Short mmCIF file of C-alpha atoms and ligand atoms in Angstrom, two decimals:
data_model
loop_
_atom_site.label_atom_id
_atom_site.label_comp_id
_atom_site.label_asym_id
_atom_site.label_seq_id
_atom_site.Cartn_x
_atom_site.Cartn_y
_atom_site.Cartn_z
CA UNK S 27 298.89 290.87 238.68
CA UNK S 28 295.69 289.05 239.41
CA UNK S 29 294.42 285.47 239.26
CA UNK S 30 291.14 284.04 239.35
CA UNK S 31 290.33 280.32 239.94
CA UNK S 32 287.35 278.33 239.07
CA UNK S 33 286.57 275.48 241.40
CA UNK S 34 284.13 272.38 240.31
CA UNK S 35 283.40 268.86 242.23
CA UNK S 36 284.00 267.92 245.88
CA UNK S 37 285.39 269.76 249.12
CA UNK S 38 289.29 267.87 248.30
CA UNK S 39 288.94 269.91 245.31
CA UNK S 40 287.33 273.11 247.13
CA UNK S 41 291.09 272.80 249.19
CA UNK S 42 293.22 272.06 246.96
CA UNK S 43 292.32 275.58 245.02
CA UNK S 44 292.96 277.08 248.31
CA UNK S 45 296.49 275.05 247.69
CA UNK S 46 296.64 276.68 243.87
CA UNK S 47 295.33 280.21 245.69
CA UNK S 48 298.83 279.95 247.84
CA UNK S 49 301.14 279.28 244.93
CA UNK S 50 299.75 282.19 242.82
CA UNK S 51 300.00 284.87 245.99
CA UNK S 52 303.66 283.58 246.39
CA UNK S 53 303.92 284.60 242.60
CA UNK S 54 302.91 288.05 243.55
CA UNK S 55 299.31 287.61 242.42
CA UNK S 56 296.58 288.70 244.50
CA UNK S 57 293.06 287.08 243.77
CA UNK S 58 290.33 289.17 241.56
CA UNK S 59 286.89 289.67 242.10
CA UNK S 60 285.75 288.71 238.82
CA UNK S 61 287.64 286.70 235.81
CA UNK S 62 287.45 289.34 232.94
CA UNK S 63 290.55 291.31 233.88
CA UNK S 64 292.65 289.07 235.59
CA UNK S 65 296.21 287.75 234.60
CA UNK S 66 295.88 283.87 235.14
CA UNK S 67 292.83 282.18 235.62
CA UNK S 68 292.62 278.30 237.02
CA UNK S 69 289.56 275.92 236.12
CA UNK S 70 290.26 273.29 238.33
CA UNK S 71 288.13 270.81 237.31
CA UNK S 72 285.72 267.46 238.05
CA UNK S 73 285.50 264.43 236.62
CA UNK S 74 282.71 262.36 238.25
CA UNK S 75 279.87 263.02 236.25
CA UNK S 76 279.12 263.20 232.68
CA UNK S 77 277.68 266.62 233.69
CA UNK S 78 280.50 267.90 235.56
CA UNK S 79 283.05 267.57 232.89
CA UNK S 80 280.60 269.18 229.99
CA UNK S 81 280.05 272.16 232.22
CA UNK S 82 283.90 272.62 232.18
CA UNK S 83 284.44 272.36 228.64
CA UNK S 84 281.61 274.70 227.80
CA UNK S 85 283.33 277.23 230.28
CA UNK S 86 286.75 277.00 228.95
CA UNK S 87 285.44 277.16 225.40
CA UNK S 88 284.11 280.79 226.50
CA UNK S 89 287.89 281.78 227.60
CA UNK S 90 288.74 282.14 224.29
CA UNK S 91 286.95 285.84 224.05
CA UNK S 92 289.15 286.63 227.11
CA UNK S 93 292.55 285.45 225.41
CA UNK S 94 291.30 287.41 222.20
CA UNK S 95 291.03 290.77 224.21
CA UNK S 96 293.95 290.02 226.64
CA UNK S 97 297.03 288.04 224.55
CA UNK S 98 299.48 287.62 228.04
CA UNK S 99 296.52 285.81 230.01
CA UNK S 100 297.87 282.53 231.38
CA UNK S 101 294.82 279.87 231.04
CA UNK S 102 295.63 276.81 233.61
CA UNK S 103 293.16 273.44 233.18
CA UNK S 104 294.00 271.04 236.60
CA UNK S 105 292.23 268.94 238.65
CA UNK S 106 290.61 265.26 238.21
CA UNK S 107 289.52 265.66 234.47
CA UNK S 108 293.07 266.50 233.83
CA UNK S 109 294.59 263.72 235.30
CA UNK S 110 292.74 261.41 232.46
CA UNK S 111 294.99 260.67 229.58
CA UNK S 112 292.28 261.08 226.90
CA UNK S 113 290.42 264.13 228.35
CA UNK S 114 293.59 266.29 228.48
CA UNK S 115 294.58 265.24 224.98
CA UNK S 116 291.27 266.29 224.58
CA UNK S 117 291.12 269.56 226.26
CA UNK S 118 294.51 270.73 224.78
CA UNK S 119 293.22 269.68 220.89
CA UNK S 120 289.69 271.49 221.26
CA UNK S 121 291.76 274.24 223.18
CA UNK S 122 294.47 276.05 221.18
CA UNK S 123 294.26 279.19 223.51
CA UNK S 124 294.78 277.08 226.82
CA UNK S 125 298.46 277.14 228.27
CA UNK S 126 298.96 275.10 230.68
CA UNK S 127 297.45 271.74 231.66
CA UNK S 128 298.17 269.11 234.30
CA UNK S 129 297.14 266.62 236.28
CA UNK S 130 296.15 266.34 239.96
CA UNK S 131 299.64 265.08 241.05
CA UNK S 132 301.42 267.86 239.37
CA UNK S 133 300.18 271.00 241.77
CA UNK S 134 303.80 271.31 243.45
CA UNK S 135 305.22 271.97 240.36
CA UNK S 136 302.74 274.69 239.34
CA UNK S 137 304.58 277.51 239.94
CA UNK S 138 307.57 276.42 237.86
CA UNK S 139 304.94 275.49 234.95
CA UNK S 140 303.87 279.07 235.49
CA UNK S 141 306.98 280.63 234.93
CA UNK S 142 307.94 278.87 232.13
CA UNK S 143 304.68 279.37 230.33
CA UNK S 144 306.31 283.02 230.10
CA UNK S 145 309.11 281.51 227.70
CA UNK S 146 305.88 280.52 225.57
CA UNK S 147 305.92 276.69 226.30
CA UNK S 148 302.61 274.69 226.46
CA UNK S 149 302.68 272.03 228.96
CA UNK S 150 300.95 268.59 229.31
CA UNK S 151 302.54 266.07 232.36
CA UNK S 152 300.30 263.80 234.34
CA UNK S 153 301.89 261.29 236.55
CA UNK S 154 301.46 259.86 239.95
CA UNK S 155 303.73 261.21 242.71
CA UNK S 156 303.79 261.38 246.85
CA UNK S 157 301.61 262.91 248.84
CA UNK S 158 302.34 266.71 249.11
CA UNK S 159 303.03 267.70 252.67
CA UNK S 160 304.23 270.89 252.19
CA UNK S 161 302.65 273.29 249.96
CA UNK S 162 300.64 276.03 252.40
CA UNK S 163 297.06 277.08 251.70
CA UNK S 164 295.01 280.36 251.59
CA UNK S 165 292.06 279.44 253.35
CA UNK S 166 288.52 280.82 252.20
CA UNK S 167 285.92 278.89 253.76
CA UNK S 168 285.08 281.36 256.18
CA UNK S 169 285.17 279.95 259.88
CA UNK S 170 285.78 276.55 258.53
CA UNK S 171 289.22 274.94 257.95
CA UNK S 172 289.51 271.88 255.68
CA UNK S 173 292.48 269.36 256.51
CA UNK S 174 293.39 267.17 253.99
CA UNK S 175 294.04 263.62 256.03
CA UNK S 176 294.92 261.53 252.97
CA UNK S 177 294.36 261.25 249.34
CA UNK S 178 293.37 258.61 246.39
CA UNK S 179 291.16 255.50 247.41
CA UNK S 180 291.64 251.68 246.86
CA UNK S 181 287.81 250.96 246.58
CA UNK S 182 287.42 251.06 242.99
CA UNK S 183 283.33 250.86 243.25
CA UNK S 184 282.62 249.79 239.53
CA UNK S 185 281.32 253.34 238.58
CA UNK S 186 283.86 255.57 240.32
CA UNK S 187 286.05 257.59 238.56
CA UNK S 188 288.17 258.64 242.05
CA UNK S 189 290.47 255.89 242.02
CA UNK S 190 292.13 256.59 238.84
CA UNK S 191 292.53 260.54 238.69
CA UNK S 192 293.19 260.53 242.52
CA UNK S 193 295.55 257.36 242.58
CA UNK S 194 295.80 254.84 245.42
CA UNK S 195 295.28 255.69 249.25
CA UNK S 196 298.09 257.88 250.82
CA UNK S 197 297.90 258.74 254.64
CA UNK S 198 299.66 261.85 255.82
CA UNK S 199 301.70 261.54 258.72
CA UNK S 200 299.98 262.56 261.93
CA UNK S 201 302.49 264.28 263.28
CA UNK S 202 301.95 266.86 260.10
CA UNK S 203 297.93 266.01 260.74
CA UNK S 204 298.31 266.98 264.32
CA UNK S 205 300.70 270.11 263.76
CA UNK S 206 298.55 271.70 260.92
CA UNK S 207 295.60 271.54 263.07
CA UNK S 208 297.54 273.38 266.24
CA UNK S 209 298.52 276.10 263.49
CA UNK S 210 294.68 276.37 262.52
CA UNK S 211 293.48 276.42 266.53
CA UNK S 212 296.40 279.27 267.11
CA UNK S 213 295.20 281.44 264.54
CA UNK S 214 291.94 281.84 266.39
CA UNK S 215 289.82 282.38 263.10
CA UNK S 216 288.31 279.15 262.95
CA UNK S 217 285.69 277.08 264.49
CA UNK S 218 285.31 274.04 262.83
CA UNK S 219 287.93 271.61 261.20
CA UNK S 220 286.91 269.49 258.91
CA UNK S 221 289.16 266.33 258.06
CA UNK S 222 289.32 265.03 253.87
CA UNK S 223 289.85 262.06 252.27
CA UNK S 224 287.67 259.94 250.00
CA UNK S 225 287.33 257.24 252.88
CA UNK S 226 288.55 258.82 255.70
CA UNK S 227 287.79 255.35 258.04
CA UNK S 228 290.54 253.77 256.09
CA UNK S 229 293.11 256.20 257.50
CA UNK S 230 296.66 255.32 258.69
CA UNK S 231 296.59 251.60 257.21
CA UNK S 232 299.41 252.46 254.91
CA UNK S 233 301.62 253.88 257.92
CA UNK S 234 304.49 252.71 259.56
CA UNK S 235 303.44 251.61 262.46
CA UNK S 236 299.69 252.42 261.17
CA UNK S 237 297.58 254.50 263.05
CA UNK S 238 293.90 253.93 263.18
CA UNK S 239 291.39 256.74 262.54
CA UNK S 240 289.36 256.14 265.90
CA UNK S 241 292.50 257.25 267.36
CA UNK S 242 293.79 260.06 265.01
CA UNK S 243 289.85 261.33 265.88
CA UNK S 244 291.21 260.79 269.71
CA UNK S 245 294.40 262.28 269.35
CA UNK S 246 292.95 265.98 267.31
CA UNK S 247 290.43 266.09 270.40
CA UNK S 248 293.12 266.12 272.87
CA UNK S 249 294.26 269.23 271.53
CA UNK S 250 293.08 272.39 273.52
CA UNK S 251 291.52 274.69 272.05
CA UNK S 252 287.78 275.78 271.49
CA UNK S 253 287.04 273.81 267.90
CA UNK S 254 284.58 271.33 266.35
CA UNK S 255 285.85 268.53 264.48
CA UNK S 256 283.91 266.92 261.49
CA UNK S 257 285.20 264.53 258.64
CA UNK S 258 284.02 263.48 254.80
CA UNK S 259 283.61 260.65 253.43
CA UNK S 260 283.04 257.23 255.71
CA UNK S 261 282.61 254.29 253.11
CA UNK S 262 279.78 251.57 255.35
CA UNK S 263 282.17 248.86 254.85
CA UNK S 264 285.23 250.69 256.74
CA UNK S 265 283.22 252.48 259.58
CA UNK S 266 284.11 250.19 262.86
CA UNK S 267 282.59 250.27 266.26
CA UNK S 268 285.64 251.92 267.48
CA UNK S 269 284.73 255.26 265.68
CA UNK S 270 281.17 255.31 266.31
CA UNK S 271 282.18 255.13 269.76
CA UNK S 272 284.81 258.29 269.56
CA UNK S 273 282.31 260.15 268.44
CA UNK S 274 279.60 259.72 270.82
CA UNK S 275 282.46 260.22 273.96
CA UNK S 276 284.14 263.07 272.12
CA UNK S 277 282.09 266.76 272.75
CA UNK S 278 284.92 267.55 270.20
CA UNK S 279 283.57 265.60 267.51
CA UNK S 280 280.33 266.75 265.12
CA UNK S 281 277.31 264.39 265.54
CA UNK S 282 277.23 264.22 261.93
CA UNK S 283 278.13 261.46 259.56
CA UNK S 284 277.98 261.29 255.78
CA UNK S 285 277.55 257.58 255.09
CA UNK S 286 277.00 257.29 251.18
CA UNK S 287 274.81 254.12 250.73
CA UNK S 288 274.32 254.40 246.99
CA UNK S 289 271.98 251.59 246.46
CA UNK S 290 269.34 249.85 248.85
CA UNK S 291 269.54 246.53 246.95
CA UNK S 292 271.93 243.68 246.92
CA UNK S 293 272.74 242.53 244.05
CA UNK S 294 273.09 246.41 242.76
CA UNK S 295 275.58 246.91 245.51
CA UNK S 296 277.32 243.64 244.94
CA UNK S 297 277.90 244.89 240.64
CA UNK S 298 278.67 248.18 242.05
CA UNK S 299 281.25 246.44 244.46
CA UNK S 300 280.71 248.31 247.84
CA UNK S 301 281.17 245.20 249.75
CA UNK S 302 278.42 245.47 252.20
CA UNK S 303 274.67 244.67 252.00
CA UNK S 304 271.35 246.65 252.66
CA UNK S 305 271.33 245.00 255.93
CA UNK S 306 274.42 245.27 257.07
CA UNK S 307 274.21 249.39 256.10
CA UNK S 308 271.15 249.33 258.49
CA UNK S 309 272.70 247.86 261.18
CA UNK S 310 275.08 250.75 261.47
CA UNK S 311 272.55 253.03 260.98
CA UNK S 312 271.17 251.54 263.74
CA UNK S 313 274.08 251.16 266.17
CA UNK S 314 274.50 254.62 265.15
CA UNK S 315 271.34 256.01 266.44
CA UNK S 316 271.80 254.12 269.69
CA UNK S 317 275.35 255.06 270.28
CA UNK S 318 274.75 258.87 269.36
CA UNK S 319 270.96 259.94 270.22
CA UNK S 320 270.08 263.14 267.31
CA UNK S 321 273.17 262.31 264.81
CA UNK S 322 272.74 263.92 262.00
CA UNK S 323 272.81 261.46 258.92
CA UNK S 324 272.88 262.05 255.40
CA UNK S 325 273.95 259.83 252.29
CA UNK S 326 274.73 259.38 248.37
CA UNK S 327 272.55 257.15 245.95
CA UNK S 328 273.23 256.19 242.67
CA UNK S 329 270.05 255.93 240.37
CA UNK S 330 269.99 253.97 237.58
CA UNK S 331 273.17 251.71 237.89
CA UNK S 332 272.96 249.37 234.81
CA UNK S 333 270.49 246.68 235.22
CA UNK S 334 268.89 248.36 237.27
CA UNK S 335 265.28 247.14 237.44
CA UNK S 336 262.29 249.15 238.67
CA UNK S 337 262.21 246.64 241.65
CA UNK S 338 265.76 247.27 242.55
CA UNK S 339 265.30 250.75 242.49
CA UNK S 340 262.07 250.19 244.65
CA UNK S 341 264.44 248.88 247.15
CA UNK S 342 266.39 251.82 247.70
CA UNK S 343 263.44 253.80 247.80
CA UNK S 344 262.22 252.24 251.04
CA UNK S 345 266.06 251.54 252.40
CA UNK S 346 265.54 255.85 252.11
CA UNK S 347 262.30 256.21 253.41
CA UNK S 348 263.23 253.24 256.41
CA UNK S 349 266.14 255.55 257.42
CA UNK S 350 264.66 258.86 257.21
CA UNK S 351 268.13 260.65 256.42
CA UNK S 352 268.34 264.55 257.41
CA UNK S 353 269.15 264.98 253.76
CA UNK S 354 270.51 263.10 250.69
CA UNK S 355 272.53 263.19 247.63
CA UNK S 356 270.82 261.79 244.29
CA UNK S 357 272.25 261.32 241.28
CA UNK S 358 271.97 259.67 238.03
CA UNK S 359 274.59 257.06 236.93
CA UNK S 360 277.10 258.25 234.53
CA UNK S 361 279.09 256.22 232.90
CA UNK S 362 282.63 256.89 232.94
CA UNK S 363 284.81 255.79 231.04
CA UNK S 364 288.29 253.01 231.90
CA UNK S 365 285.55 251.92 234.52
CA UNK S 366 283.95 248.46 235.29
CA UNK S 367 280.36 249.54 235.10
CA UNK S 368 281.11 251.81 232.02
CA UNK S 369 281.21 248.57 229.70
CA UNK S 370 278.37 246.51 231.37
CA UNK S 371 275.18 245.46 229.48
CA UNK S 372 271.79 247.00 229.89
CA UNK S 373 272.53 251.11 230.65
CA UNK S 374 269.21 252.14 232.03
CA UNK S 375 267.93 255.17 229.22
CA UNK S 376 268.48 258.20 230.50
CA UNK S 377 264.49 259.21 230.80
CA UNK S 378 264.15 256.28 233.32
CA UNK S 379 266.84 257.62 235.10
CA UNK S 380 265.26 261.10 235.57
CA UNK S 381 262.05 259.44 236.43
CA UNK S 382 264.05 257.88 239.77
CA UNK S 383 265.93 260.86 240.41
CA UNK S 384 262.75 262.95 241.01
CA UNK S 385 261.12 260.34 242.64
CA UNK S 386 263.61 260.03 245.15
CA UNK S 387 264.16 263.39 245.89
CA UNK S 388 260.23 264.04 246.19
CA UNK S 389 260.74 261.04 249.25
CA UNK S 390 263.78 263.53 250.62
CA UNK S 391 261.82 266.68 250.52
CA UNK S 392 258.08 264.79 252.11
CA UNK S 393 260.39 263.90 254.49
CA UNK S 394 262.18 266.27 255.31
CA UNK S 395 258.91 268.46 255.77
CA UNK S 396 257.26 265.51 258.02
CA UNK S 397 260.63 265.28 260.59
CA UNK S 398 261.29 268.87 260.59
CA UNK S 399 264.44 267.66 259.53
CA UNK S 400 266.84 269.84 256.99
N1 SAH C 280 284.45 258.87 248.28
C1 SAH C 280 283.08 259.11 248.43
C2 SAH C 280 282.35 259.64 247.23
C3 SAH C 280 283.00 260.43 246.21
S1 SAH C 280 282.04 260.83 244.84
C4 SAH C 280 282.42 257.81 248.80
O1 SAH C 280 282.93 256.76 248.58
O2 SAH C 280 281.33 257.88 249.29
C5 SAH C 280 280.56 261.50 245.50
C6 SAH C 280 279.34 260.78 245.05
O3 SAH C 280 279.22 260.86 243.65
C7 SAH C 280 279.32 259.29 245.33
O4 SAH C 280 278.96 258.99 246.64
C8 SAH C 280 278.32 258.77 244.33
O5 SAH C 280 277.02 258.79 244.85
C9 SAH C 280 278.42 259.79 243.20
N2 SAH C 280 279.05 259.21 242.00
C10 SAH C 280 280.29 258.72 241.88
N3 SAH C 280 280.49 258.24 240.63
C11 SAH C 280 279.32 258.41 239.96
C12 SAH C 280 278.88 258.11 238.64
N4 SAH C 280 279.66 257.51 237.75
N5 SAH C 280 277.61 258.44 238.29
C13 SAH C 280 276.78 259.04 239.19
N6 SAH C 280 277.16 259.35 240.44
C14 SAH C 280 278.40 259.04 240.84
FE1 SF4 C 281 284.68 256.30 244.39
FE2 SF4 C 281 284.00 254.21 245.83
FE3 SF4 C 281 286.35 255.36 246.22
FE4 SF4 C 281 284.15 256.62 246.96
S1 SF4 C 281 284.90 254.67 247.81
S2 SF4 C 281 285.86 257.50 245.85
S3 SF4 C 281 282.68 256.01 245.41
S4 SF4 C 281 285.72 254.28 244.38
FE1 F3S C 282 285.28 265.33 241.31
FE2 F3S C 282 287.78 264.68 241.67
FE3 F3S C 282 286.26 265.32 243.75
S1 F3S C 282 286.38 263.69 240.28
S2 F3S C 282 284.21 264.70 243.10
S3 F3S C 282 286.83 266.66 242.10
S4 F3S C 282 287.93 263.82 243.70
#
């Protein structure tokens, strides 16, 4: 029996197939090279972008030569775009030949879903649930080992998607934190650990007693053991002095943050709600470089936000150019639907959008070719 999964959208996603990867071996399946003789295959799926959910649908649509040739294949839809009401009433109408679909808080229960699928039942359960502490994972990142830290986020930024397929911010308990990562160190395969969670400086608030992440960053590097530590995703408003400071003392720690800025004007970032302003972003930028000589820095923007004005747009441009990241993240806004920007006035066309896209990444690349930087 073989499986094959298909993995879109961010690293928490890249894991959690590892996660999916773990339930199917314990099933007895082993993992294929290629998905057109396989048993079960997994599209575990992204909702962030307009893009990233029509590249999904197109793929599943082709699955349905697969089920024609193969009538026992076990099709599973999970992940983000799952965990939206609409889209998964969606995906299971345009779908027939699809078995099993469920949301990103049903994973534990996979394996039961599995088995029953072989009584001929289709499934369809989203709901929100605790964090799972349990379930093992088959890592496949080569020397790297992700360690999921918490999940969901309570930032709601008016475009973001995140909050309401991923649900509200849930720590794990460092003890399980601190004991996963002595596993990882004692199996000698890995040399870098990277910790997950969509704003990893919020960490620990919702513990009891709460731990801080400046001193779950502390606590990891006091582990022995010959490993590099790195982390995604720092929201600007959450990053305090504190960690800045771990990481400069801590030969443990990457010099490397990914600090998403999406916009370089104000009164964008105020509509898109990140609660901090173009200058306050550069100040940490700059107590960064201060505090941590050659950190590496990279970043998110978000082009074409509505109302966006050439002007505004302008201003993230330089905020770029002022910074001189080692490498950034551009994208066009896509509105998504249940959020706030989704149903604001003046969505900048879609041409205009490209326009900025290029232009910013033309900035990246001149650059990235006048610091040497990559
Ligand atoms: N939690 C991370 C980001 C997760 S999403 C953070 O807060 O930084 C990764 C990136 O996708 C975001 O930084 C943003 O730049 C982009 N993104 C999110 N929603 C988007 C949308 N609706 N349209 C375009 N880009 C979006
Ligand atoms: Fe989305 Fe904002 Fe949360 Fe990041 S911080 S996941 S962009 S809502
Ligand atoms: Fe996509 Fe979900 Fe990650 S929407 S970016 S896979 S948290």
């Amino acid at each position: 029996m073989k499986y094959f999964i298909v993995t879109y959208g961010c690293q928490m996603n890249v894991h959690e197939s590892e996660k999916i990867a773990a339930i199917l071996e314990k099933l007895g399946y082993s993992c294929a090279e290629k998905r057109e003789d396989v048993d079960i295959i997994v599209f575990n799926t992204c909702a962030i972008r307009e893009g990233a959910e029509d590249r999904v649908f197109g793929n599943v649509g082709n699955l349905k030569k697969l089920k024609k040739k193969n009538k026992d294949l076990i099709i599973v839809l999970c992940g983000c775009m799952t965990q939206k009401e609409e889209t998964a009433k969606k995906m299971l109408r345009t779908f027939p030949f699809v078995d099993i679909v469920i949301g990103t808080f049903n994973l534990p229960k996979l394996a039961d879903y599995i088995k029953q699928v072989k009584d001929g039942r289709q499934l369809e359960i989203w709901q929100e649930g605790d964090i799972d502490e349990v379930l093992p994972y088959k890592r496949t990142s080569g020397d790297n080992a992700w360690v999921n830290i918490m999940q969901g986020c309570n930032n709601f930024c008016t475009y973001c998607i995140v909050p309401y397929v991923r649900g509200r911010e849930k720590s794990r308990s460092e003890e399980n934190i601190l004991n996963e990562i002595k596993q990882i160190i004692s199996e000698k395969k890995y040399n870098k650990i990277t910790l997950l969670g969509q704003n990893v400086n919020s960490y620990g608030k919702d513990l009891n007693p709460p731990v801080s992440f400046a001193q779950l960053l502390k606590d990891i590097c006091k582990l022995e053991g010959d490993f590099k530590i790195s982390f995604m995703t720092s929201h600007p408003k959450d990053l305090t002095d504190e960690v800045i400071d771990v990481i400069a003392n801590e030969d443990k720690i990457e010099k490397y943050i990914h600090l998403p800025a999406q916009s370089g004007n104000n009164r964008i970032l105020n509509l898109m709600n990140r609660k901090y302003t173009r200058e306050k972003y550069l100040s940490i930028i700059d107590k960064i470089r201060e505090k941590i000589p050659n950190c590496r820095i990279t970043s998110d923007f978000i082009v074409g936000f509505p109302s966006e004005t050439e002007e505004e747009f302008e201003d993230t441009y330089s905020l770029v150019k002022q910074v001189q990241f080692d490498s950034i993240f551009a994208f066009m806004y896509s509105p998504r639907e249940g959020t706030v920007a989704s149903k604001m006035n003046d969505q900048v066309p879609e041409i205009e959008k490209h326009r900025r896209v290029n232009k910013l990444l033309n900035l990246e690349k001149d650059i990235q070719k006048e610091t040497g930087k990559k």
